[in-house]
Amino acid sequence: MLESLRENLLTDVDSDDLRVVIISARGPVFSSGHDLKELTSAQGREYHTRVFHTCSEVMTLIQDIPVPVIAMVNGVATAAGCQLVASCDVAVATEQSTFATPGVNVGLFCSTPAVAIGRAVPRKVAMEMLLTGSPLSAHNALLHGLISKVVPEDRLEEETLLIAQRICQASRPVVALGKATFQRQMSQGRDAAYATASRVMVDNLALRDGQEGIRAFIEKRKPVWSNKAEKAHD
């Protein structure tokens, strides 16, 4: 499944036609994380290393590809499944969805999920999830910032597509530049983050679509995006 996700995320990733990716699931479970049967001593350390390397690669890929990734969650998201939600740029969930890191209760602390979850929710909330394995309701997940929106089940797809369509109305290179910069500056100190963001604002202004958006605003019309990373000036 991880290898399939990786392949899907990379398919046409540089195509101008690809504007947003939505990750969803069928059935009562969004993702329950790793198959514990793959993590017994019978598989051995080398195999276990490959599993977690692949998992980490997929999670970082979600944040590194140039298009936004939305999690459309209906059901249970536990362990690496919760990590998957936390790694996405936006997450929309149904009211009955739950989120947990229960590994501690089966003797395998959710250390890799903690990387994404600890960057999405306050530290003490993350630690309570990790130390107890107790699930968060969708509303508490929203309260703590793990997800973006909670909706009734019959409106999940509609609400998710509304967000996706709104993203598609923006310029692809502008969105790509903004997403990459957000991820980069979040790992920096305040002063370095401002320096990074200031440079990127100037780079954004040099884009053809950056100048088109400003002209359209001044001329009181809708912008016509090229969706190409072409420069208007140096």
Coordinates of N, CA and C in Angstrom, one line a residue:
M1 N 0.8 -1.2 0.0 CA 0.0 0.0 0.0 C 0.9 1.3 0.0
L2 N 1.9 1.2 0.8 CA 2.8 2.4 0.8 C 3.5 2.6 -0.5
E3 N 3.9 1.5 -1.1 CA 4.5 1.7 -2.5 C 3.5 2.2 -3.5
S4 N 2.3 1.7 -3.4 CA 1.2 2.2 -4.3 C 1.0 3.7 -4.1
L5 N 0.9 4.1 -2.8 CA 0.7 5.5 -2.5 C 1.9 6.4 -3.1
R6 N 3.1 5.9 -2.9 CA 4.3 6.6 -3.5 C 4.2 6.7 -5.0
E7 N 3.8 5.6 -5.6 CA 3.7 5.7 -7.1 C 2.6 6.6 -7.5
N8 N 1.5 6.6 -6.8 CA 0.3 7.5 -7.2 C 0.7 9.0 -7.0
L9 N 1.4 9.3 -5.9 CA 1.8 10.6 -5.6 C 2.7 11.2 -6.7
L10 N 3.6 10.3 -7.2 CA 4.6 10.8 -8.2 C 4.1 10.8 -9.6
T11 N 2.9 10.1 -9.9 CA 2.4 10.1 -11.2 C 2.0 11.4 -11.7
D12 N 2.5 11.9 -12.8 CA 2.2 13.2 -13.4 C 2.4 14.4 -12.5
V13 N 3.3 14.2 -11.5 CA 3.4 15.2 -10.5 C 3.9 16.6 -11.1
D14 N 4.6 16.5 -12.2 CA 5.0 17.8 -12.8 C 4.1 18.2 -14.0
S15 N 3.0 17.6 -14.1 CA 2.1 18.0 -15.2 C 1.3 19.2 -14.8
D16 N 1.2 20.1 -15.7 CA 0.4 21.4 -15.4 C -1.0 21.1 -15.1
D17 N -1.5 19.9 -15.6 CA -2.9 19.6 -15.4 C -3.2 19.1 -14.0
L18 N -2.2 18.6 -13.3 CA -2.4 18.1 -11.9 C -2.4 19.3 -10.9
R19 N -3.5 19.5 -10.2 CA -3.6 20.7 -9.4 C -3.7 20.4 -7.9
V20 N -4.3 19.2 -7.6 CA -4.5 18.8 -6.2 C -4.7 17.3 -6.2
V21 N -4.3 16.7 -5.1 CA -4.4 15.3 -4.8 C -5.3 15.1 -3.6
I22 N -6.3 14.1 -3.8 CA -7.1 13.8 -2.6 C -6.9 12.3 -2.3
I23 N -6.6 12.1 -1.0 CA -6.4 10.7 -0.5 C -7.7 10.3 0.3
S24 N -8.3 9.3 -0.1 CA -9.5 8.8 0.6 C -9.5 7.3 0.7
A25 N -10.5 6.8 1.3 CA -10.6 5.3 1.5 C -12.1 4.9 1.5
R26 N -12.3 3.6 1.1 CA -13.7 3.0 1.2 C -13.8 2.2 2.5
G27 N -15.0 2.2 3.1 CA -15.2 1.3 4.2 C -15.0 2.1 5.5
P28 N -15.2 1.5 6.7 CA -15.2 2.1 8.0 C -13.9 2.6 8.5
V29 N -12.8 2.2 7.8 CA -11.4 2.5 8.3 C -10.7 3.4 7.2
F30 N -10.3 4.6 7.5 CA -9.5 5.4 6.6 C -8.2 4.7 6.4
S31 N -7.5 4.5 7.5 CA -6.2 3.7 7.5 C -5.9 3.3 8.9
S32 N -5.6 2.0 9.1 CA -5.2 1.5 10.5 C -3.7 1.4 10.6
G33 N -3.0 2.0 9.6 CA -1.5 2.0 9.8 C -0.9 0.7 9.3
H34 N 0.2 0.3 9.9 CA 1.0 -0.8 9.4 C 0.3 -2.1 9.8
D35 N 0.5 -3.1 8.9 CA 0.0 -4.5 9.2 C 1.0 -5.1 10.2
L36 N 0.6 -5.4 11.4 CA 1.5 -5.9 12.4 C 2.0 -7.2 12.1
K37 N 1.4 -8.0 11.2 CA 1.9 -9.3 10.8 C 3.2 -9.1 10.0
E38 N 3.4 -7.9 9.5 CA 4.6 -7.7 8.7 C 5.8 -7.3 9.6
L39 N 5.5 -7.1 10.9 CA 6.4 -6.5 11.9 C 6.9 -7.5 12.9
T40 N 6.7 -8.8 12.6 CA 7.2 -9.8 13.6 C 8.7 -10.1 13.3
S41 N 9.3 -10.9 14.2 CA 10.7 -11.2 14.1 C 11.0 -12.1 12.9
A42 N 9.9 -12.7 12.4 CA 10.1 -13.6 11.2 C 10.6 -12.8 10.0
Q43 N 10.2 -11.5 9.9 CA 10.6 -10.7 8.7 C 12.0 -10.2 8.9
G44 N 12.4 -9.9 10.1 CA 13.8 -9.5 10.3 C 14.0 -8.0 10.2
R45 N 15.1 -7.6 10.7 CA 15.5 -6.2 10.9 C 15.6 -5.4 9.5
E46 N 16.1 -6.1 8.5 CA 16.3 -5.5 7.2 C 14.9 -5.2 6.6
Y47 N 14.0 -6.1 6.7 CA 12.7 -5.8 6.2 C 12.0 -4.7 7.0
H48 N 12.1 -4.8 8.3 CA 11.5 -3.7 9.1 C 12.0 -2.4 8.8
T49 N 13.3 -2.3 8.5 CA 14.0 -1.0 8.1 C 13.4 -0.5 6.8
R50 N 13.2 -1.4 5.9 CA 12.6 -1.0 4.6 C 11.2 -0.5 4.7
V51 N 10.4 -1.1 5.6 CA 9.0 -0.7 5.8 C 9.0 0.7 6.3
F52 N 9.8 1.0 7.3 CA 9.7 2.4 7.9 C 10.4 3.4 7.1
H53 N 11.4 3.0 6.3 CA 12.0 3.9 5.3 C 11.0 4.3 4.3
T54 N 10.2 3.3 3.8 CA 9.2 3.6 2.7 C 8.1 4.5 3.3
C55 N 7.7 4.2 4.5 CA 6.6 5.0 5.2 C 7.1 6.4 5.3
S56 N 8.3 6.7 5.8 CA 8.8 8.0 6.0 C 8.9 8.7 4.6
E57 N 9.3 8.0 3.6 CA 9.4 8.6 2.3 C 8.1 9.0 1.8
V58 N 7.0 8.3 2.0 CA 5.7 8.6 1.5 C 5.2 9.9 2.3
M59 N 5.4 9.9 3.6 CA 4.9 11.0 4.4 C 5.7 12.3 4.0
T60 N 6.9 12.3 3.8 CA 7.7 13.5 3.4 C 7.3 13.9 1.9
L61 N 7.1 12.9 1.1 CA 6.7 13.1 -0.3 C 5.4 14.0 -0.4
I62 N 4.5 13.6 0.5 CA 3.2 14.4 0.6 C 3.4 15.9 0.7
Q63 N 4.4 16.2 1.6 CA 4.7 17.6 1.9 C 5.6 18.2 0.9
D64 N 6.4 17.4 0.1 CA 7.4 17.9 -0.8 C 6.8 18.1 -2.3
I65 N 5.8 17.3 -2.7 CA 5.3 17.5 -4.0 C 4.7 18.9 -4.2
P66 N 4.7 19.4 -5.4 CA 4.3 20.8 -5.6 C 2.8 21.1 -5.6
V67 N 2.0 20.1 -5.5 CA 0.5 20.3 -5.4 C 0.0 19.9 -4.0
P68 N -1.0 20.6 -3.6 CA -1.6 20.3 -2.2 C -2.2 18.9 -2.2
V69 N -2.1 18.3 -1.0 CA -2.7 17.0 -0.8 C -3.7 17.1 0.3
I70 N -4.9 16.6 0.0 CA -6.0 16.7 0.9 C -6.4 15.3 1.4
A71 N -6.5 15.1 2.7 CA -7.1 13.8 3.2 C -8.6 14.0 3.4
M72 N -9.3 13.0 2.8 CA -10.8 13.0 2.9 C -11.1 11.8 3.8
V73 N -11.4 12.0 5.1 CA -11.4 11.0 6.1 C -12.8 10.6 6.5
N74 N -13.2 9.4 6.4 CA -14.4 8.9 6.9 C -14.2 7.6 7.7
G75 N -14.0 7.7 9.0 CA -13.7 6.5 9.8 C -12.5 6.6 10.6
V76 N -11.9 5.5 10.9 CA -10.8 5.4 11.8 C -9.4 5.7 11.1
A77 N -8.6 6.5 11.8 CA -7.3 6.8 11.3 C -6.3 6.5 12.5
T78 N -5.6 5.4 12.5 CA -4.8 5.1 13.6 C -3.3 4.9 13.2
A79 N -2.4 5.2 14.2 CA -1.0 4.9 14.0 C -0.5 5.6 12.7
A80 N 0.1 4.9 11.8 CA 0.6 5.5 10.5 C -0.6 6.1 9.7
G81 N -1.8 5.6 10.0 CA -3.0 6.2 9.3 C -3.2 7.6 9.8
C82 N -3.0 7.8 11.1 CA -3.1 9.1 11.7 C -1.9 10.0 11.3
Q83 N -0.8 9.4 11.1 CA 0.4 10.1 10.6 C 0.1 10.6 9.2
L84 N -0.6 9.8 8.4 CA -0.9 10.1 7.0 C -1.8 11.4 7.0
V85 N -2.8 11.4 7.9 CA -3.7 12.6 8.0 C -2.9 13.8 8.4
A86 N -2.0 13.6 9.4 CA -1.2 14.8 9.9 C -0.3 15.3 8.8
S87 N 0.2 14.4 7.9 CA 1.1 14.8 6.9 C 0.5 15.6 5.7
C88 N -0.8 15.4 5.5 CA -1.5 16.1 4.4 C -1.6 17.6 4.7
D89 N -1.7 18.4 3.6 CA -1.8 19.8 3.7 C -3.1 20.3 4.3
V90 N -4.2 19.5 3.9 CA -5.6 19.8 4.4 C -6.2 18.5 4.7
A91 N -7.1 18.5 5.8 CA -7.8 17.2 6.1 C -9.2 17.5 6.5
V92 N -10.1 16.9 5.7 CA -11.6 17.0 6.0 C -12.1 15.7 6.5
A93 N -12.8 15.7 7.6 CA -13.2 14.4 8.2 C -14.7 14.5 8.6
T94 N -15.3 13.3 8.6 CA -16.7 13.2 9.1 C -16.8 13.2 10.6
E95 N -18.0 13.5 11.1 CA -18.2 13.6 12.5 C -17.8 12.4 13.3
Q96 N -18.0 11.2 12.7 CA -17.8 10.0 13.4 C -16.3 9.5 13.2
S97 N -15.5 10.2 12.5 CA -14.1 9.8 12.4 C -13.3 9.9 13.7
T98 N -12.3 9.1 13.9 CA -11.5 9.1 15.1 C -10.0 9.0 14.7
F99 N -9.2 9.5 15.6 CA -7.8 9.5 15.4 C -7.0 9.1 16.6
A100 N -6.0 8.2 16.4 CA -5.3 7.6 17.6 C -4.0 7.1 17.2
T101 N -3.1 7.0 18.2 CA -1.8 6.4 18.0 C -1.7 5.3 19.1
P102 N -2.3 4.1 18.9 CA -2.4 3.1 20.0 C -1.3 2.1 20.1
G103 N -0.2 2.4 19.3 CA 0.9 1.5 19.3 C 1.5 1.1 20.7
V104 N 1.5 2.1 21.6 CA 2.0 1.8 22.9 C 1.3 0.6 23.6
N105 N 0.0 0.4 23.2 CA -0.7 -0.7 23.9 C -0.4 -2.0 23.3
V106 N 0.3 -2.1 22.2 CA 0.7 -3.4 21.6 C 2.2 -3.5 21.7
G107 N 2.9 -2.6 22.4 CA 4.3 -2.8 22.6 C 5.2 -2.1 21.6
L108 N 4.5 -1.3 20.7 CA 5.3 -0.6 19.6 C 4.9 0.9 19.7
F109 N 5.7 1.7 20.4 CA 5.4 3.1 20.5 C 5.4 3.8 19.1
C110 N 4.4 4.6 18.9 CA 4.2 5.3 17.6 C 5.2 6.4 17.3
S111 N 6.5 6.0 17.2 CA 7.5 7.1 17.1 C 7.6 7.8 15.8
T112 N 7.3 7.0 14.7 CA 7.3 7.7 13.4 C 6.0 8.5 13.2
P113 N 4.8 8.0 13.6 CA 3.7 8.9 13.5 C 3.8 10.2 14.4
A114 N 4.6 10.1 15.5 CA 4.8 11.2 16.3 C 5.5 12.4 15.6
V115 N 6.3 12.1 14.6 CA 7.0 13.2 13.8 C 6.0 14.1 13.2
A116 N 5.0 13.5 12.5 CA 4.0 14.3 11.8 C 2.9 14.9 12.8
I117 N 2.5 14.0 13.8 CA 1.5 14.5 14.7 C 2.0 15.6 15.6
G118 N 3.3 15.4 16.1 CA 3.9 16.4 17.0 C 4.1 17.7 16.3
R119 N 4.1 17.8 15.0 CA 4.2 19.0 14.2 C 2.8 19.6 13.9
A120 N 1.7 18.8 14.2 CA 0.4 19.3 13.8 C -0.4 19.7 15.0
V121 N -0.2 19.1 16.2 CA -1.0 19.4 17.4 C 0.0 19.9 18.5
P122 N -0.6 20.5 19.5 CA 0.3 20.9 20.7 C 1.0 19.7 21.3
R123 N 2.2 20.0 21.8 CA 3.0 18.9 22.3 C 2.3 18.0 23.4
K124 N 1.6 18.6 24.3 CA 1.0 17.8 25.4 C -0.2 17.0 24.8
V125 N -0.8 17.5 23.8 CA -1.9 16.7 23.2 C -1.3 15.5 22.5
A126 N -0.2 15.7 21.7 CA 0.5 14.7 21.1 C 1.0 13.6 22.1
M127 N 1.6 14.1 23.2 CA 2.1 13.1 24.1 C 1.0 12.3 24.8
E128 N -0.1 12.9 25.1 CA -1.3 12.1 25.6 C -1.7 11.1 24.6
M129 N -1.8 11.4 23.4 CA -2.2 10.5 22.4 C -1.2 9.3 22.3
L130 N 0.1 9.7 22.3 CA 1.1 8.6 22.2 C 1.3 7.8 23.4
L131 N 1.1 8.4 24.6 CA 1.3 7.6 25.9 C 0.1 6.8 26.3
T132 N -1.1 7.2 25.8 CA -2.3 6.4 26.2 C -2.9 5.6 25.1
G133 N -2.7 6.0 23.9 CA -3.4 5.4 22.7 C -4.8 5.8 22.6
S134 N -5.3 6.6 23.5 CA -6.7 7.0 23.5 C -7.1 7.8 22.2
P135 N -8.2 7.5 21.6 CA -8.5 8.2 20.4 C -9.1 9.6 20.6
L136 N -8.8 10.5 19.6 CA -9.4 11.8 19.6 C -10.7 11.7 18.7
S137 N -11.7 12.4 19.1 CA -12.9 12.5 18.3 C -12.6 13.5 17.1
A138 N -13.4 13.5 16.1 CA -13.2 14.4 15.0 C -13.2 15.9 15.5
H139 N -14.1 16.2 16.4 CA -14.2 17.6 16.9 C -13.0 18.0 17.7
N140 N -12.5 17.0 18.5 CA -11.3 17.3 19.3 C -10.0 17.4 18.4
A141 N -10.0 16.6 17.3 CA -8.9 16.7 16.3 C -9.0 18.0 15.6
L142 N -10.1 18.5 15.4 CA -10.3 19.9 14.8 C -9.8 20.9 15.8
L143 N -10.2 20.8 17.0 CA -9.9 21.8 18.1 C -8.4 21.9 18.2
H144 N -7.7 20.8 18.1 CA -6.2 20.8 18.3 C -5.4 20.9 17.0
G145 N -6.1 21.0 15.9 CA -5.4 21.3 14.6 C -4.9 20.1 13.8
L146 N -5.4 18.9 14.2 CA -4.9 17.8 13.4 C -5.7 17.7 12.1
I147 N -6.9 18.2 12.0 CA -7.7 18.3 10.8 C -8.1 19.7 10.6
S148 N -8.7 19.9 9.3 CA -9.1 21.3 8.9 C -10.5 21.6 9.1
K149 N -11.4 20.5 8.9 CA -12.8 20.7 8.9 C -13.5 19.4 9.3
V150 N -14.6 19.5 10.0 CA -15.5 18.4 10.3 C -16.8 18.6 9.6
V151 N -17.3 17.6 8.9 CA -18.6 17.7 8.2 C -19.4 16.5 8.4
P152 N -20.7 16.5 8.1 CA -21.6 15.3 8.1 C -21.1 14.4 7.0
E153 N -21.3 13.1 7.3 CA -20.9 12.1 6.3 C -21.4 12.3 4.9
D154 N -22.7 12.7 4.8 CA -23.3 12.9 3.5 C -22.7 14.1 2.7
R155 N -21.9 14.9 3.4 CA -21.4 16.1 2.7 C -19.8 16.1 2.6
L156 N -19.3 14.9 3.0 CA -17.8 14.8 3.0 C -17.2 15.1 1.6
E157 N -17.7 14.4 0.6 CA -17.1 14.5 -0.7 C -17.4 15.9 -1.3
E158 N -18.6 16.4 -1.1 CA -18.9 17.8 -1.5 C -18.0 18.8 -0.9
E159 N -17.8 18.8 0.4 CA -17.0 19.8 1.1 C -15.5 19.7 0.7
T160 N -15.1 18.4 0.5 CA -13.7 18.2 0.1 C -13.4 18.8 -1.3
L161 N -14.4 18.5 -2.2 CA -14.2 19.0 -3.6 C -14.3 20.5 -3.7
L162 N -15.1 21.1 -2.8 CA -15.2 22.6 -2.8 C -13.8 23.2 -2.5
I163 N -13.1 22.6 -1.5 CA -11.7 23.0 -1.2 C -10.8 22.8 -2.4
A164 N -10.9 21.6 -3.0 CA -10.0 21.3 -4.1 C -10.3 22.2 -5.3
Q165 N -11.6 22.5 -5.5 CA -11.9 23.4 -6.7 C -11.4 24.8 -6.4
R166 N -11.5 25.2 -5.1 CA -11.0 26.6 -4.8 C -9.4 26.7 -5.0
I167 N -8.7 25.6 -4.7 CA -7.3 25.5 -4.9 C -7.0 25.6 -6.4
C168 N -7.9 24.9 -7.2 CA -7.7 24.9 -8.7 C -7.9 26.2 -9.3
Q169 N -8.5 27.1 -8.6 CA -8.8 28.5 -9.2 C -7.5 29.3 -9.1
A170 N -6.5 28.9 -8.3 CA -5.3 29.7 -8.2 C -4.3 29.2 -9.2
S171 N -3.2 30.0 -9.3 CA -2.1 29.7 -10.2 C -1.3 28.5 -9.7
R172 N -1.1 27.5 -10.5 CA -0.3 26.3 -10.1 C 1.1 26.7 -9.6
P173 N 1.9 27.5 -10.3 CA 3.2 27.8 -9.8 C 3.2 28.6 -8.5
V174 N 2.2 29.5 -8.4 CA 2.1 30.3 -7.2 C 1.8 29.4 -6.0
V175 N 0.9 28.4 -6.1 CA 0.5 27.5 -5.1 C 1.7 26.6 -4.7
A176 N 2.4 26.2 -5.8 CA 3.6 25.3 -5.5 C 4.7 26.0 -4.8
L177 N 4.9 27.3 -5.1 CA 5.9 28.1 -4.5 C 5.5 28.3 -3.0
G178 N 4.3 28.6 -2.8 CA 3.8 28.9 -1.5 C 3.8 27.7 -0.6
K179 N 3.5 26.5 -1.1 CA 3.5 25.3 -0.3 C 4.9 25.0 0.1
A180 N 5.8 25.0 -0.9 CA 7.2 24.7 -0.6 C 7.8 25.6 0.5
T181 N 7.5 26.9 0.3 CA 8.0 27.9 1.3 C 7.4 27.7 2.7
F182 N 6.2 27.4 2.8 CA 5.5 27.2 4.1 C 6.3 26.0 4.8
Q183 N 6.5 24.9 4.1 CA 7.1 23.8 4.7 C 8.6 24.2 5.2
R184 N 9.3 24.9 4.3 CA 10.7 25.3 4.6 C 10.7 26.2 5.8
Q185 N 9.9 27.2 5.8 CA 10.0 28.2 6.9 C 9.5 27.7 8.3
M186 N 8.7 26.7 8.2 CA 8.2 26.1 9.5 C 9.3 25.4 10.3
S187 N 10.3 25.0 9.6 CA 11.4 24.3 10.3 C 12.5 25.3 10.7
Q188 N 12.3 26.5 10.4 CA 13.3 27.5 10.7 C 13.0 28.4 11.9
G189 N 14.0 29.0 12.5 CA 13.7 30.0 13.5 C 13.0 31.2 12.9
R190 N 12.5 32.1 13.8 CA 11.7 33.3 13.3 C 12.5 34.1 12.3
D191 N 13.7 34.6 12.6 CA 14.4 35.5 11.7 C 14.7 34.8 10.4
A192 N 15.2 33.6 10.4 CA 15.5 32.9 9.2 C 14.2 32.7 8.4
A193 N 13.1 32.4 9.1 CA 11.8 32.2 8.4 C 11.4 33.5 7.6
Y194 N 11.5 34.6 8.3 CA 11.2 35.9 7.7 C 12.1 36.1 6.5
A195 N 13.4 35.8 6.6 CA 14.3 36.0 5.5 C 13.9 35.1 4.3
T196 N 13.6 33.9 4.6 CA 13.2 33.0 3.5 C 11.9 33.5 2.9
A197 N 10.9 33.8 3.7 CA 9.6 34.2 3.1 C 9.7 35.5 2.3
S198 N 10.6 36.4 2.8 CA 10.7 37.7 2.1 C 11.4 37.5 0.7
R199 N 12.4 36.6 0.6 CA 13.0 36.3 -0.6 C 12.0 35.7 -1.6
V200 N 11.1 34.8 -1.1 CA 10.1 34.1 -1.9 C 9.0 35.1 -2.4
M201 N 8.7 36.1 -1.5 CA 7.7 37.1 -2.0 C 8.2 37.8 -3.2
V202 N 9.5 38.1 -3.2 CA 10.1 38.8 -4.3 C 10.2 37.9 -5.5
D203 N 10.5 36.6 -5.3 CA 10.5 35.6 -6.4 C 9.1 35.5 -7.0
N204 N 8.1 35.5 -6.1 CA 6.7 35.4 -6.5 C 6.3 36.5 -7.4
L205 N 6.7 37.7 -7.0 CA 6.4 38.9 -7.8 C 7.0 38.9 -9.2
A206 N 8.1 38.1 -9.3 CA 8.8 38.0 -10.6 C 8.1 37.0 -11.5
L207 N 7.2 36.2 -11.0 CA 6.5 35.2 -11.8 C 5.5 35.9 -12.7
R208 N 5.3 35.4 -13.9 CA 4.3 35.9 -14.8 C 2.9 36.0 -14.2
D209 N 2.6 34.9 -13.5 CA 1.3 34.8 -12.9 C 1.2 35.7 -11.7
G210 N 2.3 36.0 -11.0 CA 2.3 37.0 -9.9 C 1.9 38.4 -10.4
Q211 N 2.5 38.8 -11.6 CA 2.2 40.1 -12.1 C 0.8 40.1 -12.8
E212 N 0.4 39.0 -13.3 CA -1.0 38.9 -13.9 C -2.0 39.1 -12.8
G213 N -1.8 38.5 -11.6 CA -2.8 38.6 -10.5 C -2.9 40.1 -10.1
I214 N -1.8 40.7 -10.0 CA -1.8 42.1 -9.5 C -2.5 43.0 -10.6
R215 N -2.1 42.8 -11.8 CA -2.8 43.6 -12.9 C -4.3 43.4 -12.9
A216 N -4.7 42.1 -12.7 CA -6.1 41.8 -12.7 C -6.8 42.5 -11.6
F217 N -6.2 42.6 -10.4 CA -6.8 43.2 -9.3 C -6.9 44.7 -9.5
I218 N -5.9 45.3 -10.1 CA -5.9 46.8 -10.4 C -7.0 47.1 -11.5
E219 N -7.1 46.2 -12.4 CA -8.0 46.4 -13.6 C -9.4 45.9 -13.2
K220 N -9.6 45.3 -12.0 CA -10.9 44.8 -11.6 C -11.5 43.8 -12.5
R221 N -10.7 42.8 -12.8 CA -11.1 41.7 -13.6 C -10.6 40.4 -13.0
K222 N -11.0 39.2 -13.5 CA -10.5 38.0 -13.1 C -9.1 37.7 -13.7
P223 N -8.2 37.2 -13.0 CA -6.9 36.9 -13.6 C -7.0 35.7 -14.6
V224 N -6.1 35.7 -15.6 CA -6.0 34.6 -16.5 C -4.6 34.0 -16.3
W225 N -4.6 32.9 -15.6 CA -3.4 32.3 -15.2 C -2.7 31.6 -16.4
S226 N -1.4 31.6 -16.5 CA -0.7 30.8 -17.5 C -0.5 29.4 -16.9
N227 N -0.4 29.3 -15.6 CA -0.1 28.1 -14.9 C 1.3 27.5 -15.3
K228 N 2.2 28.4 -15.7 CA 3.5 28.1 -16.1 C 4.5 28.9 -15.1
A229 N 5.6 28.3 -14.8 CA 6.5 28.9 -13.9 C 7.4 29.8 -14.7
E230 N 6.8 30.7 -15.5 CA 7.6 31.6 -16.3 C 7.7 33.0 -15.6
K231 N 8.8 33.7 -15.9 CA 9.1 34.9 -15.2 C 8.6 36.1 -16.0
A232 N 8.1 37.1 -15.3 CA 7.7 38.4 -16.0 C 8.9 39.3 -16.0
H233 N 9.8 39.2 -15.0 CA 11.0 40.0 -15.0 C 12.1 39.2 -14.2
D234 N 13.3 39.6 -14.2 CA 14.4 39.0 -13.5 C 14.4 39.5 -12.0

